[in-house]
Amino acid sequence: MTAAIIDGKAFAEALRARLAEKAASFEAATGRKAGLAVVLVGEDPASQVYVRSKGKQTVACGMASFEHKLPADASEAELLAVVAALNADPAVDGILVQLPLPGHMDEAKVISTIDPDKDVDGFHVINVGRLSTGMPGFVPCTPLGCIMLLKDRLGSLSGLDAVVIGRSNIVGKPMAQLLLAESCTVTVAHSRTRNLEEVVRRADIVVAAVGRPEMVKGSWIKPGATVIDVGINRVPAAEEGKTRLVGDVDFASAAEVAGAITPVPGGVGPMTIAVLLRNALVAAHRNAGVALDEAAI
Ligand code: NDP
């Protein structure tokens, strides 16, 4: 293997330590903790694990965690009432509605009712617009985590050729905007892209956010490129009845060619919650009018 491993777990740990310091100084300045509220509808096991983990990490960083759980058959009006109460609550700086929502609820409508200045997931159209026009707002956590890892690894990204594979609103599109803001030349590939291998082979930076296990092969990668693997795919393990996690990149072959690569697990995954806490702390400072050097955390 020639590639350096980009250790997202260690980076996220260091980020949480910086956040804990800033959370303590925020509390000293304002007399209250920065607060993050998470709303969970239904009993999806993966979402429950994720929400529990968010709550624990929020408290460990010295912030206040508020959890609101609604049954799977709750009405959309009930959920909107919870969001409205959180919008009005001065102890709540950030609001996250765990997705996916049950089929009878309109996700876009629910997200549009979150106060954009508390929308720490960055999914509200106002924050999408702010990102694409370069105004301060909130950026979705996973792509922001990816850009932090890239800048930590490469320093300036200016002038580099970047390919983002995937165009979802949650990962691919905001990732492309962030790379553009760093002055990369950005190509966004998707399921209709022709000659994907050739497109990927031109890139100094490859971000794979596809949801297809080990699709991107080492032979597609330009030697020395930096590879960020967002994919989280559960596949059968060699041992009967067990499963394991793999990314969208074939790690073994890509690590022979790339200059640096994120592993799965332990790469992008651990960054997402840490960046969520970062966004919540940024929201708290902005909402309370307390100065914070946002670029330094
Ligand atoms: P989506 O399913 O919303 O989007 C997948 C994208 O990949 C689409 O734009 C699709 O194209 C494109 N695509 C699908 N097949 C191909 C193909 N054969 N060639 C090229 N492009 C293709 O997924 P998400 O963006 O939500 O997630 C992507 C991956 O990242 C998943 O594995 C997910 O689990 C993971 N993830 C990880 C997170 C983390 O915390 N690390 C957070 C969020 C996601 P088209 O638009 O044309 O259909």
Coordinates of C-alpha atoms and ligand atoms in Angstrom, one line a residue:
M1 CA 0.0 0.0 0.0
T2 CA 1.4 3.4 -0.9
A3 CA -1.4 5.8 0.2
A4 CA -1.4 7.7 3.5
I5 CA -4.5 6.9 5.6
I6 CA -6.6 9.9 6.4
D7 CA -7.7 9.2 10.0
G8 CA -11.1 10.8 10.4
K9 CA -11.6 9.2 13.8
A10 CA -8.5 11.0 15.2
F11 CA -9.4 14.2 13.4
A12 CA -13.0 14.1 14.8
E13 CA -11.6 13.5 18.3
A14 CA -9.3 16.5 18.1
L15 CA -12.2 18.6 16.7
R16 CA -14.4 17.6 19.7
A17 CA -11.7 18.6 22.1
R18 CA -11.5 22.1 20.5
L19 CA -15.3 22.3 20.6
A20 CA -15.4 21.3 24.3
E21 CA -13.0 24.3 25.1
K22 CA -15.2 26.7 23.1
A23 CA -18.4 25.3 24.7
A24 CA -17.0 26.0 28.1
S25 CA -16.0 29.6 27.2
F26 CA -19.5 30.1 25.7
E27 CA -21.1 29.0 28.9
A28 CA -18.8 31.2 31.0
A29 CA -19.7 34.2 28.7
T30 CA -23.5 33.6 28.6
G31 CA -24.4 31.7 31.7
R32 CA -26.0 28.9 29.7
K33 CA -24.9 25.9 27.6
A34 CA -25.1 25.9 23.9
G35 CA -28.1 23.6 23.1
L36 CA -28.7 21.0 20.3
A37 CA -32.2 19.5 19.9
V38 CA -32.7 16.3 17.9
V39 CA -36.2 15.2 16.9
L40 CA -36.8 11.5 16.1
V41 CA -40.0 10.1 14.6
G42 CA -40.5 6.4 14.7
E43 CA -38.4 3.5 15.9
D44 CA -35.9 2.9 13.0
P45 CA -33.1 1.1 14.8
A46 CA -30.3 2.8 12.8
S47 CA -31.7 6.2 13.5
Q48 CA -32.1 5.4 17.2
V49 CA -28.5 4.4 17.5
Y50 CA -27.4 7.6 15.6
V51 CA -29.6 9.8 17.8
R52 CA -28.3 8.2 21.0
S53 CA -24.7 8.7 19.8
K54 CA -25.4 12.4 19.0
G55 CA -26.9 13.0 22.5
K56 CA -24.0 11.4 24.2
Q57 CA -21.4 13.3 22.2
T58 CA -23.3 16.6 22.7
V59 CA -23.2 16.2 26.5
A60 CA -19.5 15.1 26.4
C61 CA -18.7 18.3 24.6
G62 CA -20.3 20.4 27.4
M63 CA -23.4 21.3 25.5
A64 CA -27.1 20.7 26.3
S65 CA -28.9 17.9 24.5
F66 CA -32.6 17.9 24.0
E67 CA -34.3 14.8 22.5
H68 CA -37.9 14.7 21.3
K69 CA -39.3 11.4 20.3
L70 CA -42.6 11.0 18.4
P71 CA -44.3 7.7 17.5
A72 CA -44.1 6.5 13.9
D73 CA -47.9 7.3 13.5
A74 CA -47.6 10.8 14.8
S75 CA -49.2 13.4 12.4
E76 CA -47.2 15.9 10.4
A77 CA -49.0 18.6 12.4
E78 CA -47.6 17.2 15.7
L79 CA -44.1 17.2 14.3
L80 CA -44.5 20.8 13.0
A81 CA -45.7 21.9 16.4
V82 CA -42.5 20.4 18.0
V83 CA -40.3 22.2 15.5
A84 CA -42.2 25.5 16.1
A85 CA -41.7 25.1 19.9
L86 CA -37.9 24.5 19.3
N87 CA -37.7 27.5 17.0
A88 CA -39.1 29.6 19.8
D89 CA -37.0 28.1 22.6
P90 CA -34.0 30.4 23.4
A91 CA -32.1 27.4 25.1
V92 CA -32.1 25.6 21.7
D93 CA -29.4 26.8 19.2
G94 CA -29.5 24.0 16.8
I95 CA -32.4 21.8 15.6
L96 CA -32.0 18.5 13.7
V97 CA -34.9 16.5 12.5
Q98 CA -33.6 12.9 12.0
L99 CA -34.3 11.7 8.4
P100 CA -35.8 9.7 6.9
L101 CA -39.3 10.6 8.2
P102 CA -42.2 8.2 7.9
G103 CA -43.8 8.1 4.4
H104 CA -46.9 10.1 5.4
M105 CA -44.7 13.2 6.2
D106 CA -43.4 15.7 3.7
E107 CA -39.7 16.0 4.5
A108 CA -39.2 19.2 2.4
K109 CA -42.1 20.9 4.2
V110 CA -40.8 19.9 7.6
I111 CA -37.3 21.1 6.9
S112 CA -38.6 24.4 5.5
T113 CA -40.2 25.2 8.9
I114 CA -36.9 25.0 10.8
D115 CA -35.5 28.4 11.6
P116 CA -32.7 28.7 9.1
D117 CA -30.4 30.1 11.9
K118 CA -31.0 26.9 13.9
D119 CA -30.8 24.6 10.8
V120 CA -27.5 22.9 11.8
D121 CA -27.9 20.2 9.2
G122 CA -27.8 22.9 6.5
F123 CA -30.8 21.4 4.6
H124 CA -33.1 24.4 4.6
V125 CA -33.3 26.0 1.1
I126 CA -32.1 29.3 2.6
N127 CA -28.9 27.6 3.8
V128 CA -28.5 25.9 0.4
G129 CA -28.8 29.3 -1.2
R130 CA -26.3 30.8 1.2
L131 CA -23.8 28.1 0.5
S132 CA -24.1 28.5 -3.3
T133 CA -23.8 32.3 -3.1
G134 CA -20.9 32.3 -0.5
M135 CA -22.9 33.8 2.4
P136 CA -22.4 32.6 5.9
G137 CA -25.0 29.9 6.8
F138 CA -24.9 26.3 7.7
V139 CA -23.3 23.6 5.5
P140 CA -24.4 19.9 5.6
C141 CA -22.2 18.0 8.1
T142 CA -20.8 15.2 6.0
P143 CA -19.5 17.3 3.1
L144 CA -18.2 19.9 5.5
G145 CA -16.3 17.1 7.3
C146 CA -14.9 16.0 4.0
I147 CA -13.6 19.5 3.2
M148 CA -12.0 19.7 6.6
L149 CA -10.1 16.5 6.0
L150 CA -9.0 17.6 2.5
K151 CA -7.7 21.0 3.8
D152 CA -6.0 19.3 6.6
R153 CA -4.3 16.9 4.2
L154 CA -3.6 19.2 1.2
G155 CA -3.6 22.8 2.6
S156 CA -4.8 24.9 -0.3
L157 CA -7.1 23.1 -2.8
S158 CA -6.9 26.0 -5.3
G159 CA -6.7 24.9 -8.9
L160 CA -7.0 21.2 -8.2
D161 CA -9.3 19.0 -10.4
A162 CA -12.0 17.5 -8.2
V163 CA -14.6 14.9 -9.1
V164 CA -17.6 14.3 -6.9
I165 CA -19.4 11.1 -7.7
G166 CA -23.0 11.5 -6.6
R167 CA -25.4 14.5 -6.7
S168 CA -27.6 14.1 -3.7
N169 CA -28.8 17.2 -1.8
I170 CA -27.2 15.8 1.4
V171 CA -23.7 15.0 0.1
G172 CA -22.9 15.4 -3.6
K173 CA -24.3 18.8 -4.4
P174 CA -23.0 20.6 -1.2
M175 CA -19.7 18.9 -1.6
A176 CA -19.3 20.3 -5.1
Q177 CA -20.2 23.8 -3.9
L178 CA -17.6 23.6 -1.1
L179 CA -14.9 22.4 -3.5
L180 CA -15.8 25.2 -5.9
A181 CA -15.6 27.7 -3.0
E182 CA -12.0 26.4 -2.5
S183 CA -11.3 27.2 -6.2
C184 CA -11.2 23.6 -7.4
T185 CA -12.2 22.8 -10.9
V186 CA -15.2 20.6 -10.1
T187 CA -16.9 17.8 -12.1
V188 CA -20.1 16.2 -10.6
A189 CA -20.6 12.7 -11.9
H190 CA -23.8 10.6 -11.4
S191 CA -25.6 7.5 -12.8
R192 CA -25.9 9.0 -16.3
T193 CA -22.2 10.1 -16.5
R194 CA -20.5 8.6 -19.6
N195 CA -17.0 7.1 -19.2
L196 CA -16.9 7.5 -15.4
E197 CA -13.5 5.9 -15.1
E198 CA -12.0 8.4 -17.5
V199 CA -13.6 11.3 -15.6
V200 CA -12.3 10.0 -12.3
R201 CA -8.8 9.4 -13.7
R202 CA -8.4 13.2 -14.4
A203 CA -9.0 14.1 -10.7
D204 CA -6.6 15.2 -8.1
I205 CA -9.4 14.8 -5.6
V206 CA -12.1 12.1 -5.8
V207 CA -15.1 12.2 -3.5
A208 CA -17.2 9.1 -3.8
A209 CA -20.8 9.4 -2.5
V210 CA -22.7 6.8 -4.4
G211 CA -24.0 4.1 -2.1
R212 CA -22.5 1.2 -4.2
P213 CA -20.1 -1.1 -2.4
E214 CA -16.5 -0.8 -3.7
M215 CA -17.5 0.6 -7.1
V216 CA -14.5 2.9 -7.6
K217 CA -11.5 0.8 -8.5
G218 CA -7.8 1.6 -8.0
S219 CA -7.3 1.5 -11.8
W220 CA -9.6 4.5 -12.1
I221 CA -7.5 6.6 -9.7
K222 CA -4.8 9.1 -10.9
P223 CA -1.6 8.2 -9.1
G224 CA -1.1 10.4 -6.0
A225 CA -4.8 11.6 -5.9
T226 CA -6.6 12.2 -2.6
V227 CA -9.6 9.9 -2.2
I228 CA -12.5 10.7 0.1
D229 CA -14.9 7.7 0.5
V230 CA -18.2 8.8 1.9
G231 CA -20.0 5.5 1.2
I232 CA -21.2 3.3 4.1
N233 CA -22.4 -0.1 2.7
R234 CA -23.0 -3.2 4.8
V235 CA -22.0 -6.3 2.9
P236 CA -21.8 -10.0 3.9
A237 CA -18.5 -10.9 5.7
A238 CA -16.4 -13.9 5.0
E239 CA -17.7 -15.5 8.2
E240 CA -21.2 -17.0 7.8
G241 CA -24.0 -14.8 9.0
K242 CA -21.8 -11.8 9.7
T243 CA -21.6 -8.4 7.9
R244 CA -18.9 -5.8 7.5
L245 CA -18.8 -2.1 6.4
V246 CA -17.2 -1.1 3.1
G247 CA -17.1 2.2 1.3
D248 CA -17.9 3.2 -2.3
V249 CA -14.2 2.8 -3.1
D250 CA -12.4 -0.5 -3.5
F251 CA -10.0 0.4 -0.7
A252 CA -7.3 -2.3 -1.3
S253 CA -6.7 -1.4 -5.0
A254 CA -7.2 2.3 -4.5
A255 CA -4.7 2.5 -1.7
E256 CA -2.0 1.1 -4.1
V257 CA -2.4 4.2 -6.3
A258 CA -3.8 7.1 -4.3
G259 CA -1.6 9.6 -2.4
A260 CA -4.0 9.5 0.5
I261 CA -7.3 7.8 1.2
T262 CA -10.0 7.7 3.9
P263 CA -10.8 4.2 5.2
V264 CA -14.3 2.8 5.9
P265 CA -15.0 2.7 8.8
G266 CA -12.9 5.4 10.5
G267 CA -12.7 8.0 7.7
V268 CA -15.6 10.3 6.9
G269 CA -18.1 8.6 9.1
P270 CA -16.8 9.8 12.5
M271 CA -16.6 13.4 11.1
T272 CA -20.4 13.8 10.6
I273 CA -21.5 14.0 14.3
A274 CA -18.4 16.1 15.3
V275 CA -19.2 18.6 12.5
L276 CA -22.9 18.6 13.7
L277 CA -21.6 19.7 17.1
R278 CA -19.4 22.3 15.5
N279 CA -22.4 23.7 13.6
A280 CA -24.5 23.8 16.8
L281 CA -21.7 25.7 18.7
V282 CA -21.4 28.1 15.8
A283 CA -25.2 28.6 15.9
A284 CA -25.0 29.3 19.6
H285 CA -22.3 31.9 19.2
R286 CA -24.2 33.6 16.3
N287 CA -27.6 33.5 18.1
A288 CA -26.1 34.9 21.3
G289 CA -23.9 37.5 19.6
V290 CA -20.7 36.0 21.1
A291 CA -17.6 36.3 18.9
L292 CA -16.1 33.0 17.6
D293 CA -13.3 32.5 15.0
E294 CA -15.3 30.0 13.0
A295 CA -12.5 29.2 10.6
A296 CA -10.3 28.2 13.5
I297 CA -12.4 25.3 14.8
Ligands
NDP1 P1 -28.1 8.9 -2.7 O1 -28.6 7.6 -3.0 O2 -29.0 10.0 -2.4 O3 -27.2 9.4 -4.0 C1 -26.4 8.6 -4.7 C2 -25.8 9.3 -5.9 O4 -24.9 8.3 -6.6 C3 -26.8 9.7 -6.9 O5 -26.6 11.0 -7.3 C4 -26.7 8.7 -8.1 O6 -26.9 9.3 -9.3 C5 -25.2 8.3 -7.9 N1 -25.0 7.0 -8.5 C6 -25.7 5.9 -8.3 N2 -25.2 4.9 -9.0 C7 -24.1 5.4 -9.7 C8 -23.2 4.9 -10.7 N3 -23.3 3.6 -11.0 N4 -22.3 5.7 -11.2 C9 -22.3 7.0 -10.9 N5 -23.1 7.5 -10.0 C10 -24.0 6.8 -9.4 O7 -26.9 8.7 -1.6 P2 -26.3 9.8 -0.5 O8 -25.7 10.9 -1.2 O9 -27.3 10.0 0.5 O10 -25.2 8.8 0.1 C11 -24.1 8.3 -0.7 C12 -23.4 7.3 0.2 O11 -22.8 8.0 1.3 C13 -24.1 6.2 0.8 O12 -23.3 5.0 0.9 C14 -24.5 6.7 2.2 O13 -24.7 5.6 3.1 C15 -23.2 7.4 2.5 N6 -23.4 8.5 3.5 C16 -22.5 8.6 4.5 C17 -22.6 9.5 5.5 C18 -21.5 9.6 6.5 O14 -21.8 10.1 7.6 N7 -20.3 9.1 6.3 C19 -23.7 10.5 5.5 C20 -24.5 10.4 4.3 C21 -24.4 9.4 3.4 P3 -28.4 9.8 -9.8 O15 -28.6 11.1 -9.2 O16 -28.2 9.9 -11.3 O17 -29.4 8.8 -9.4

